[in-house]
């Protein structure tokens, strides 16, 4: 029978990308669409990366080694050393973006029906990677009224069963922008050690932290050498999303040997992308400083704008370049589609990602959206105007829920997303 | 527990790549190693592809669309039209190499424990893609004494069960170089139609056919529009292995919609690789003519050389750039390792791929090796000298098996690999 697999039927369409045909149709009608739906920065890639590719001398674009180009792996070991993470080049395996890094990490460590704990809302594609490996994601909910801070570790321990293989943590977080504290990560480390769990540490937004303290990595937690599998990427760090270069880093030799077998099966990561990634390692500190300053500015523009819209609640993110907001709407997906299909203001509209697909608990996040503040100030301001005007006329507008209203004062504090020690 | 998954434990190390550390050690000792183990051509990529990348004007290396860059998909629709395959741009999904194309094809169509028939020996990484999807590969053996021709369809039908979802066919074949005839593929098409099976058609070596007739694609079989999923790649065609660009092509709209969901989950294929692939579409016919002539010459050098080595049996391949040979040795893997660890002749040795891992039936192929004739004539000749000298002194040499001896006269015919209609 020419039937699809159960996985194919269960595989969710990406909430970030599935509305693209509606956006395309709007553009065809002449409507300008501001894309807040996707974390595609408009920041230029470092010229060191772009030039490395332009000046490449390849005559034969040959397979690279399955684990990655030696010089890139060595360069990365140096990068990690500079941020206090001691790893050898052989601990680093180059992957097809951070996506493949997590996909292989799960494949190498989890059997079908095994469980992995995840803090929801979480990056929606974790659903797909779990499904592809028949792994069950077990959510621990973080709340918008707490600024999406990590809950107490007692909440986490409640979810641990014999089938639990690990915990996925994204820090700073996508889609929340929440930056977890050193203290909360050390607590999580204790739980991982006690129960023998892997920590799948998605730190692709490491360079986007808006506090004065340096980023605290799960790789910094003492005594967890065998537990932590770091998932990393050049996509956001260097605005090289299309290069498709990520890294899986672990000091657990058994895991890295297994990961190498998966890497061999798909031969290698892209050669040109690896050239760009190696070039990017030469980007000066000033590149990151300028990028960070720009994102802080954009965040402030977005959050201040959102605060002025009646009924919208949005904690101030301290990392990454996302903000997760509660809207006074019946259904965020219906609203997002309506924005593209039926609404425009001065010939413009905005595309956002509805957040239902960022939760594993059915029904949660139905009135939340994720916005990526990856656009210039002017564009962000136009997008905010569209959002404000849209919420005024959207037929499915509802008054903010009681709970959300109550959360409002906490949700947008001056300096950090909340007062919880764990955030 | 910090344990590996069962899949990770079962995942075979690539027989093509797992001996690389021994080759590296040999090189460190100053021994020159001729790499016949891997299908990495030394042929230059078309200048149209290389220049397209060098002249790219990207300032932001952004995500591409998940299904691929529109202009590349349209260009490819034109390429297929030229070879008599009518598909729309939307029927073509760009993947991370041909590897991901098959991986996703299986994920989208097969449930765990489903079965897929495959003609052994087959491209060894099919094992990994099947394992990743919990799919059981059911082998139908092709024999060296028949030049690896397709067996009768009665043999195929014997293997069909309620769990059979499809048949993987690689034409021209890796590792055998066997080119299947139109007639045999039409027969296979009838079986697929009768039993409602997918045909996963791996045609990445389409441009490497050494007969006068044009390549007959599974996409040419009438009435199989919904059955055929074509897996394709720029890797070999344009010597762009490192670009990591492949294609999944199907007219089955339900399948392509499902594949798109998997494609969205990993965001996109590499941008630079897609630029190279699009550039390559402008390569003139003379590029392929020169490449084809070169491979025919190399094949002839290799096969003539092998025929002069006592005890070696190798059918003449009519496609791709591989030759599969039976050796007078106790174990091909032991021999391949010994070549790197203990043997050298005039400071040189040769690396080959032992073929046990190219079979699903345990024990088969133990005394066979795959050689990729991807090196220049001079290098091939040196590699042949090494192989000849090595077989003279290898401690595990055994006299050729009776069956193999019997097959010898058929195995290296003047014009084609065998007289069977199906090859």
PDB file of C-alpha atoms in Angstrom, chain A residues 80 98 100 105 132 149 151 180 186 190 231 238 245-247 263 288 297 323 338 353-354 365 386 390 402 421:
ATOM      1  CA  UNK A  80      35.587  27.056  23.637  1.00  0.00           C
ATOM      2  CA  UNK A  98      22.291  22.633  15.334  1.00  0.00           C
ATOM      3  CA  UNK A 100      21.184  17.677  13.157  1.00  0.00           C
ATOM      4  CA  UNK A 105      22.216  13.237  20.058  1.00  0.00           C
ATOM      5  CA  UNK A 132      11.807  11.046  14.355  1.00  0.00           C
ATOM      6  CA  UNK A 149      11.878  31.100  34.719  1.00  0.00           C
ATOM      7  CA  UNK A 151      10.502  25.978  38.003  1.00  0.00           C
ATOM      8  CA  UNK A 180      18.815  30.938  33.237  1.00  0.00           C
ATOM      9  CA  UNK A 186      23.889  23.987  39.068  1.00  0.00           C
ATOM     10  CA  UNK A 190      22.668  17.905  40.655  1.00  0.00           C
ATOM     11  CA  UNK A 231      24.451  21.513  20.805  1.00  0.00           C
ATOM     12  CA  UNK A 238      27.468  34.796  12.880  1.00  0.00           C
ATOM     13  CA  UNK A 245      26.945  24.276  10.238  1.00  0.00           C
ATOM     14  CA  UNK A 246      26.393  23.159  13.809  1.00  0.00           C
ATOM     15  CA  UNK A 247      28.431  21.338  16.406  1.00  0.00           C
ATOM     16  CA  UNK A 263      27.915  11.195  11.058  1.00  0.00           C
ATOM     17  CA  UNK A 288      29.759  40.697  18.614  1.00  0.00           C
ATOM     18  CA  UNK A 297      18.214  48.227  21.247  1.00  0.00           C
ATOM     19  CA  UNK A 323       9.963  37.557  22.850  1.00  0.00           C
ATOM     20  CA  UNK A 338      -5.902  36.469   9.652  1.00  0.00           C
ATOM     21  CA  UNK A 353       4.639  32.445  15.020  1.00  0.00           C
ATOM     22  CA  UNK A 354       1.665  31.093  16.994  1.00  0.00           C
ATOM     23  CA  UNK A 365       0.096  28.494  24.449  1.00  0.00           C
ATOM     24  CA  UNK A 386       0.434  46.805  12.467  1.00  0.00           C
ATOM     25  CA  UNK A 390      -4.759  44.597  14.074  1.00  0.00           C
ATOM     26  CA  UNK A 402      -7.710  36.909  34.574  1.00  0.00           C
ATOM     27  CA  UNK A 421      16.496  33.136  41.515  1.00  0.00           C
TER      28      UNK A 421
END
